[in-house]
Amino acid sequence: MNPRDVCFLAFVLFFCVISAKSQGPTRAIKDVGKNITKPADPSEVKSSKGLGHKKPKQADSQKVPEAPRGRKIRLGVETEVPGALTPSPPNILIQVVGKGQFQKVGDSLSLQAGNALELRCRGKSVRWRFPVYLEEEGEGRLRIKHFTQYSQLLVMNSTIADTGEYSCWSRYCRNSECQDVEDRTGKTFVFFTDLQELFVPTEDYYEVVQLRTNQPTLLPCQVTSPEAQVTLHREFPPEEVSVDGVDISFDAKKGFTIHRPRASFAGSLFCMASLGGIRQISTKYILIYINYPSSSPKPTIKASTNSVSLGENFNVTCTALGEPEITVDFTWEYPGQLVGRPPYVSECSSVVRRAGQVQQEWESILYIEEARVKDQGIYTCRATNLQGTSTASTRIRILQPSRILVSTDKAGDH
């Protein structure tokens, strides 16, 4: 080989070394009988996504992918990293959608009536809560089984009446004592849908509901589908009741809530649902307005005299102030009851103005005639309204005439 060829070969080798250093990272692609090295293309690198990033799939038509084999989930005590955000409580409730297939449950889920519902709750000591309708069936379509690491709830041959909230919570047990664990709870609202039945059935055609001024009132017209359009109506005169979200609001899981009850809402009301060209009405609710007191009565008691001579008459008066048109009922406890003395009581009420406010004054008077020794003791008045009961007491003393002893001298005694 002549010197020129040697120089040319050296130049080619030097150029190949420089070119190799300028290339990026390589990855090996194994081929049959060959080892070929190909540069990695950044566009081919896929970001890793867990199953939690995927949209939940429907139970009746799609499958939920299983976790990769060999990957173990360790349930134990998690160490807290300084400065890290506090993780949200784990959701221990899951739905079984197929053999070996599970999905987390959200705030609500919908199943067609007739399908089975299977829920699992993770924990060693699990308690369940479900619609009362299922509990009343006894050993029927509801089945609950407890296993080592979880508990299973199964509803067979579901009906629209099974619509409601299903929840579970795990308990921590040590020896024979158990206590609830606050961050180990799970719940979901299950709609069992039926296009022919838009409302969860009830036993009565009419239901009486009290409109109390001191608390919201619920009209429990639950629907079987969250997609149903529901309106509130008055029967007489026939008209639609305005639902503004302030005075009245609607929740598909509960029904209509009247947040500020007042007398104008009294009467016969019903709900109307529309879905898929079908319109149905609910149970009719007879609303009765009750002017509920803001507090229990505060009675005061006073006797005509606290010291009574034997054989004299006396009385004890109990007075209670309340809101106008709020009825107060009185009952008495007195010493004469023990010996069968019948009570003589008179009651009355009147409207009075105290401190610039109009109030209702209720009064009960207990009369005792011809005082006896056994009438001495504690007299108690109990005043009761719809909010509660309060008492007031006083003591009566019976005075007996003093005995005068007269001594006489016998004749002849000095």
Coordinates of C-alpha atoms in Angstrom, one line a residue:
M1 CA 0.0 0.0 0.0
N2 CA 1.5 3.3 -1.0
P3 CA 1.7 6.3 1.4
R4 CA -1.2 8.1 -0.3
D5 CA -3.6 5.2 0.3
V6 CA -2.5 5.0 4.0
C7 CA -3.2 8.7 4.5
F8 CA -6.6 8.4 2.8
L9 CA -7.6 5.4 5.0
A10 CA -6.5 7.3 8.2
F11 CA -8.6 10.3 7.2
V12 CA -11.7 8.1 6.7
L13 CA -11.3 6.4 10.1
F14 CA -10.9 9.8 11.8
F15 CA -14.1 11.1 10.1
C16 CA -16.1 8.1 11.3
V17 CA -14.9 8.5 14.9
I18 CA -16.0 12.2 14.8
S19 CA -19.4 11.4 13.3
A20 CA -20.0 8.7 15.9
K21 CA -19.4 11.1 18.8
S22 CA -21.8 13.7 17.2
Q23 CA -24.7 11.2 17.2
G24 CA -27.3 11.2 20.0
P25 CA -28.1 8.2 22.3
T26 CA -28.8 4.9 20.6
R27 CA -31.0 2.1 21.4
A28 CA -30.6 -1.5 20.4
I29 CA -33.3 -3.2 18.3
K30 CA -33.0 -6.9 18.4
D31 CA -33.6 -8.6 15.1
V32 CA -33.5 -12.2 14.1
G33 CA -29.8 -13.1 13.6
K34 CA -28.7 -9.5 13.7
N35 CA -27.7 -6.8 16.2
I36 CA -28.6 -3.4 14.7
T37 CA -28.2 -0.1 16.5
K38 CA -30.7 2.6 15.7
P39 CA -30.8 6.2 17.0
A40 CA -33.7 6.9 19.4
D41 CA -36.4 9.2 18.1
P42 CA -37.7 11.6 20.8
S43 CA -41.1 11.7 19.1
E44 CA -41.5 7.9 19.7
V45 CA -41.2 8.3 23.5
K46 CA -44.7 7.9 25.2
S47 CA -45.5 9.5 28.5
S48 CA -46.5 7.1 31.3
K49 CA -50.1 7.2 32.4
G50 CA -51.7 5.3 35.2
L51 CA -55.2 3.9 34.9
G52 CA -56.5 6.8 37.0
H53 CA -56.0 9.2 34.0
K54 CA -58.4 7.2 31.8
K55 CA -62.1 8.0 31.7
P56 CA -64.2 5.5 33.7
K57 CA -65.8 3.0 31.3
Q58 CA -69.4 1.8 31.5
A59 CA -70.1 -1.4 33.3
D60 CA -72.4 -2.9 30.7
S61 CA -70.4 -2.4 27.5
Q62 CA -66.7 -1.8 28.2
K63 CA -64.0 -3.4 30.2
V64 CA -61.8 -1.8 32.7
P65 CA -58.1 -2.8 32.2
E66 CA -56.5 -4.8 35.0
A67 CA -53.5 -3.7 36.9
P68 CA -50.2 -5.0 35.4
R69 CA -49.2 -8.4 36.8
G70 CA -46.5 -8.5 39.4
R71 CA -47.3 -5.0 40.7
K72 CA -48.3 -5.2 44.4
I73 CA -50.2 -2.5 46.2
R74 CA -49.0 -2.2 49.8
L75 CA -51.6 -1.0 52.2
G76 CA -49.9 0.3 55.3
V77 CA -48.8 3.4 57.1
E78 CA -47.7 6.2 54.8
T79 CA -44.8 8.4 55.8
E80 CA -45.4 12.1 55.6
V81 CA -42.9 14.1 53.6
P82 CA -42.1 17.5 55.3
G83 CA -43.7 20.3 53.2
A84 CA -45.8 17.9 51.1
L85 CA -49.5 18.4 50.6
T86 CA -51.8 16.2 52.8
P87 CA -53.3 13.5 50.6
S88 CA -57.0 13.2 50.4
P89 CA -58.7 10.3 52.3
P90 CA -58.6 7.1 50.2
N91 CA -61.8 5.9 48.6
I92 CA -62.4 2.5 50.0
L93 CA -65.5 1.8 48.0
I94 CA -65.3 0.2 44.5
Q95 CA -67.8 -1.3 42.1
V96 CA -67.3 -4.8 40.5
V97 CA -68.2 -4.5 36.8
G98 CA -67.0 -7.9 35.7
K99 CA -65.0 -10.9 36.7
G100 CA -61.7 -9.4 38.0
Q101 CA -62.8 -6.0 36.8
F102 CA -63.3 -3.0 39.2
Q103 CA -63.8 0.7 39.0
K104 CA -63.9 3.4 41.6
V105 CA -67.3 4.9 42.3
G106 CA -68.0 8.6 42.1
D107 CA -70.6 10.8 43.8
S108 CA -73.3 8.8 41.9
L109 CA -73.7 6.0 39.4
S110 CA -76.6 4.8 37.2
L111 CA -77.6 1.2 36.6
Q112 CA -80.6 -0.2 34.7
A113 CA -83.2 -1.7 37.0
G114 CA -82.9 -5.5 36.9
N115 CA -79.1 -5.5 36.8
A116 CA -77.1 -6.6 39.8
L117 CA -75.1 -4.2 41.9
E118 CA -71.9 -5.4 43.5
L119 CA -69.9 -3.1 45.7
R120 CA -66.7 -3.9 47.7
C121 CA -65.4 -1.9 50.7
R122 CA -61.8 -2.4 51.8
G123 CA -61.2 -3.0 55.4
K124 CA -61.1 -5.7 58.0
S125 CA -64.2 -4.6 60.0
V126 CA -66.7 -3.0 57.6
R127 CA -70.2 -1.7 58.3
W128 CA -72.7 -0.8 55.5
R129 CA -75.6 1.6 55.2
F130 CA -78.2 1.3 52.4
P131 CA -81.9 2.2 51.6
V132 CA -84.3 1.1 54.4
Y133 CA -86.4 -0.5 51.7
L134 CA -83.8 -3.3 51.3
E135 CA -83.3 -3.7 55.0
E136 CA -87.1 -4.3 55.5
E137 CA -86.9 -7.2 53.0
G138 CA -84.9 -9.3 55.5
E139 CA -83.1 -12.2 53.8
G140 CA -84.1 -11.2 50.3
R141 CA -82.2 -9.7 47.3
L142 CA -79.6 -8.0 49.5
R143 CA -76.5 -10.1 50.4
I144 CA -73.5 -9.0 52.5
K145 CA -70.4 -11.1 52.9
H146 CA -67.3 -10.2 55.0
F147 CA -63.9 -11.4 54.0
T148 CA -60.4 -10.9 55.5
Q149 CA -59.5 -7.7 53.6
Y150 CA -62.8 -6.4 52.3
S151 CA -66.6 -6.7 52.6
Q152 CA -69.0 -7.4 49.7
L153 CA -72.5 -5.9 49.2
L154 CA -74.6 -7.5 46.5
V155 CA -78.1 -6.5 45.3
M156 CA -79.8 -9.0 43.0
N157 CA -82.7 -8.4 40.6
S158 CA -82.6 -4.7 41.4
T159 CA -85.7 -2.5 41.2
I160 CA -86.2 1.3 41.0
A161 CA -87.2 1.2 44.7
D162 CA -83.5 0.3 45.5
T163 CA -82.5 3.8 44.4
G164 CA -80.7 5.6 47.2
E165 CA -77.4 6.1 49.0
Y166 CA -75.0 3.2 49.6
S167 CA -72.1 3.8 52.0
C168 CA -69.6 1.9 54.1
W169 CA -67.0 2.6 56.7
S170 CA -64.1 0.7 58.1
R171 CA -63.6 0.1 61.8
Y172 CA -60.4 -0.3 63.8
C173 CA -60.7 -3.2 66.3
R174 CA -58.3 -4.0 69.1
N175 CA -59.2 -6.9 71.3
S176 CA -62.9 -6.7 71.8
E177 CA -63.2 -2.9 71.3
C178 CA -63.9 -1.3 67.9
Q179 CA -64.1 2.3 66.8
D180 CA -64.9 4.1 63.5
V181 CA -62.0 5.4 61.4
E182 CA -62.9 8.9 60.1
D183 CA -60.8 8.8 56.9
R184 CA -61.9 5.3 55.9
T185 CA -65.3 5.9 54.5
G186 CA -66.9 5.7 51.1
K187 CA -70.4 6.4 49.7
T188 CA -72.2 6.8 46.4
F189 CA -75.8 7.4 45.3
V190 CA -77.1 4.7 43.0
F191 CA -79.9 5.4 40.4
F192 CA -81.7 2.3 39.2
T193 CA -83.2 3.6 36.0
D194 CA -86.4 2.6 34.2
L195 CA -87.8 4.7 31.4
Q196 CA -91.4 3.7 32.3
E197 CA -91.0 4.7 36.0
L198 CA -89.5 8.1 36.6
F199 CA -90.2 8.3 40.4
V200 CA -89.1 6.0 43.2
P201 CA -92.4 4.4 44.3
T202 CA -94.0 5.2 47.7
E203 CA -96.7 3.5 49.7
D204 CA -99.2 6.3 49.9
Y205 CA -100.9 8.4 47.3
Y206 CA -101.0 11.3 49.7
E207 CA -98.4 12.3 52.2
V208 CA -98.8 14.9 54.9
V209 CA -95.8 17.2 55.4
Q210 CA -95.4 19.8 58.1
L211 CA -94.2 23.2 57.1
R212 CA -92.3 24.3 60.3
T213 CA -91.1 27.8 60.5
N214 CA -87.9 26.8 62.3
Q215 CA -86.4 24.4 59.7
P216 CA -86.4 23.5 56.0
T217 CA -89.1 21.2 54.6
L218 CA -88.3 18.4 52.2
L219 CA -90.7 17.0 49.5
P220 CA -89.0 13.7 48.9
C221 CA -90.0 13.1 45.3
Q222 CA -86.9 11.1 44.3
V223 CA -86.3 10.3 40.6
T224 CA -84.9 7.1 39.2
S225 CA -82.7 9.0 36.6
P226 CA -80.5 12.1 37.2
E227 CA -81.3 13.1 33.6
A228 CA -85.1 13.6 34.3
Q229 CA -86.4 17.2 34.2
V230 CA -88.4 17.8 37.3
T231 CA -90.8 20.7 38.1
L232 CA -93.0 21.5 41.2
H233 CA -96.7 22.1 40.8
R234 CA -99.7 23.2 43.0
E235 CA -102.9 21.2 42.6
F236 CA -105.4 23.9 43.6
P237 CA -105.2 26.3 41.9
P238 CA -103.3 24.4 39.2
E239 CA -100.0 26.2 38.6
E240 CA -96.3 25.6 38.5
V241 CA -94.3 26.7 41.6
S242 CA -91.3 28.8 40.9
V243 CA -88.0 27.2 42.0
D244 CA -85.3 29.9 42.3
G245 CA -82.7 27.9 44.2
V246 CA -83.0 30.3 47.2
D247 CA -86.5 29.8 48.7
I248 CA -86.9 26.4 47.0
S249 CA -84.2 24.2 45.4
F250 CA -84.1 20.7 43.7
D251 CA -81.7 17.8 44.2
A252 CA -82.2 14.6 42.1
K253 CA -81.0 12.6 45.1
K254 CA -83.5 14.1 47.6
G255 CA -86.3 16.1 46.0
F256 CA -87.4 19.7 46.5
T257 CA -86.4 21.6 49.6
I258 CA -88.3 24.6 50.9
H259 CA -85.7 26.5 52.7
R260 CA -87.9 29.3 54.0
P261 CA -91.3 27.8 54.9
R262 CA -94.2 30.1 55.1
A263 CA -98.0 30.0 55.1
S264 CA -98.3 30.7 51.4
F265 CA -96.7 27.3 50.6
A266 CA -99.4 25.4 52.4
G267 CA -101.7 23.2 50.3
S268 CA -101.5 20.3 47.9
L269 CA -98.2 20.0 45.9
F270 CA -96.7 17.4 43.6
C271 CA -93.7 16.9 41.4
M272 CA -93.7 16.3 37.6
A273 CA -90.8 14.5 35.8
S274 CA -90.1 14.4 32.0
L275 CA -87.7 12.2 30.2
G276 CA -87.7 10.7 26.7
G277 CA -91.2 12.0 25.8
I278 CA -92.7 10.5 29.0
R279 CA -94.3 12.7 31.7
Q280 CA -95.2 11.4 35.2
I281 CA -96.4 12.9 38.5
S282 CA -95.2 11.9 42.0
T283 CA -97.0 11.3 45.3
K284 CA -99.1 14.3 46.3
Y285 CA -97.9 16.2 49.4
I286 CA -100.4 17.9 51.7
L287 CA -98.4 20.8 53.3
I288 CA -99.6 22.0 56.7
Y289 CA -98.2 25.2 58.0
I290 CA -97.1 25.2 61.7
N291 CA -95.9 28.4 63.3
Y292 CA -93.1 26.7 65.2
P293 CA -91.8 28.4 68.3
S294 CA -88.2 29.5 68.4
S295 CA -87.6 28.1 71.9
S296 CA -89.3 26.3 74.7
P297 CA -91.4 28.4 77.2
K298 CA -89.8 29.9 80.3
P299 CA -92.4 29.7 83.0
T300 CA -92.5 31.6 86.3
I301 CA -94.4 30.4 89.4
K302 CA -95.9 32.3 92.3
A303 CA -98.1 31.2 95.2
S304 CA -100.7 33.4 96.8
T305 CA -98.9 32.8 100.0
N306 CA -96.0 30.5 100.9
S307 CA -97.2 29.9 104.5
V308 CA -100.8 28.7 104.8
S309 CA -102.7 28.0 108.0
L310 CA -104.3 24.6 108.3
G311 CA -107.8 24.7 106.7
E312 CA -107.3 27.8 104.6
N313 CA -107.5 28.1 100.8
F314 CA -104.6 29.1 98.6
N315 CA -103.5 28.9 94.9
V316 CA -100.3 28.7 92.8
T317 CA -100.1 30.5 89.5
C318 CA -97.8 29.5 86.6
T319 CA -97.2 32.1 83.8
A320 CA -95.4 31.6 80.5
L321 CA -94.7 34.2 77.8
G322 CA -94.4 33.1 74.2
E323 CA -94.8 34.0 70.6
P324 CA -98.3 34.9 69.3
E325 CA -100.5 32.0 68.4
I326 CA -98.0 29.5 69.9
T327 CA -99.9 27.2 72.3
V328 CA -98.4 26.4 75.7
D329 CA -99.7 23.4 77.7
F330 CA -99.4 23.1 81.5
T331 CA -99.1 20.1 83.8
W332 CA -98.8 20.2 87.6
E333 CA -97.0 18.1 90.3
Y334 CA -98.1 18.7 93.9
P335 CA -98.0 16.9 97.2
G336 CA -101.7 16.2 97.3
Q337 CA -101.4 13.9 94.3
L338 CA -99.9 11.2 96.6
V339 CA -103.2 11.0 98.5
G340 CA -105.5 11.3 95.5
R341 CA -106.3 15.0 95.9
P342 CA -107.9 16.0 92.5
P343 CA -106.5 19.1 90.8
Y344 CA -108.6 22.2 90.4
V345 CA -107.0 24.2 87.5
S346 CA -108.1 27.1 85.4
E347 CA -106.1 28.3 82.3
C348 CA -106.3 31.4 80.1
S349 CA -104.2 33.4 77.7
S350 CA -104.0 37.0 76.5
V351 CA -102.0 39.2 74.2
V352 CA -99.6 41.6 75.9
R353 CA -96.9 44.0 74.9
R354 CA -93.6 43.7 76.7
A355 CA -90.5 45.7 75.8
G356 CA -92.2 46.9 72.6
Q357 CA -93.0 43.4 71.4
V358 CA -96.3 41.7 71.1
Q359 CA -96.3 38.4 73.0
Q360 CA -98.8 35.8 74.1
E361 CA -99.1 35.3 77.9
W362 CA -100.4 31.9 79.1
E363 CA -101.5 31.3 82.6
S364 CA -102.4 28.3 84.7
I365 CA -103.7 28.5 88.3
L366 CA -103.9 25.5 90.7
Y367 CA -106.4 25.9 93.5
I368 CA -106.1 24.1 96.9
E369 CA -109.1 24.3 99.2
E370 CA -108.9 23.7 103.0
A371 CA -105.2 23.1 103.3
R372 CA -104.2 19.9 105.0
V373 CA -100.9 18.8 106.5
K374 CA -100.2 16.6 103.5
D375 CA -100.5 19.7 101.2
Q376 CA -97.1 20.9 102.4
G377 CA -94.2 20.5 100.0
I378 CA -93.0 21.3 96.5
Y379 CA -95.3 22.5 93.8
T380 CA -94.0 22.2 90.2
C381 CA -95.4 23.6 87.0
R382 CA -94.4 22.1 83.6
A383 CA -94.9 24.4 80.5
T384 CA -94.6 22.7 77.1
N385 CA -94.8 23.9 73.5
L386 CA -93.6 22.3 70.2
Q387 CA -90.0 23.2 71.0
G388 CA -89.7 21.6 74.4
T389 CA -90.6 21.7 78.1
S390 CA -89.4 23.9 81.0
T391 CA -90.3 23.8 84.7
A392 CA -90.7 26.1 87.7
S393 CA -91.2 25.2 91.4
T394 CA -92.1 26.7 94.7
R395 CA -92.5 25.4 98.3
I396 CA -95.6 25.7 100.4
R397 CA -95.5 25.5 104.2
I398 CA -98.6 24.5 106.2
L399 CA -98.9 26.1 109.6
Q400 CA -100.6 24.2 112.4
P401 CA -102.2 26.0 115.5
S402 CA -100.0 25.8 118.6
R403 CA -101.3 23.6 121.4
I404 CA -102.0 25.4 124.8
L405 CA -101.5 23.2 127.9
V406 CA -103.7 24.1 130.9
S407 CA -102.8 22.5 134.3
T408 CA -105.4 22.4 137.2
D409 CA -104.7 21.7 140.8
K410 CA -106.6 18.9 142.5
A411 CA -108.6 19.8 145.6
G412 CA -106.7 19.5 148.8
D413 CA -103.4 19.6 147.1
H414 CA -101.2 22.5 148.2

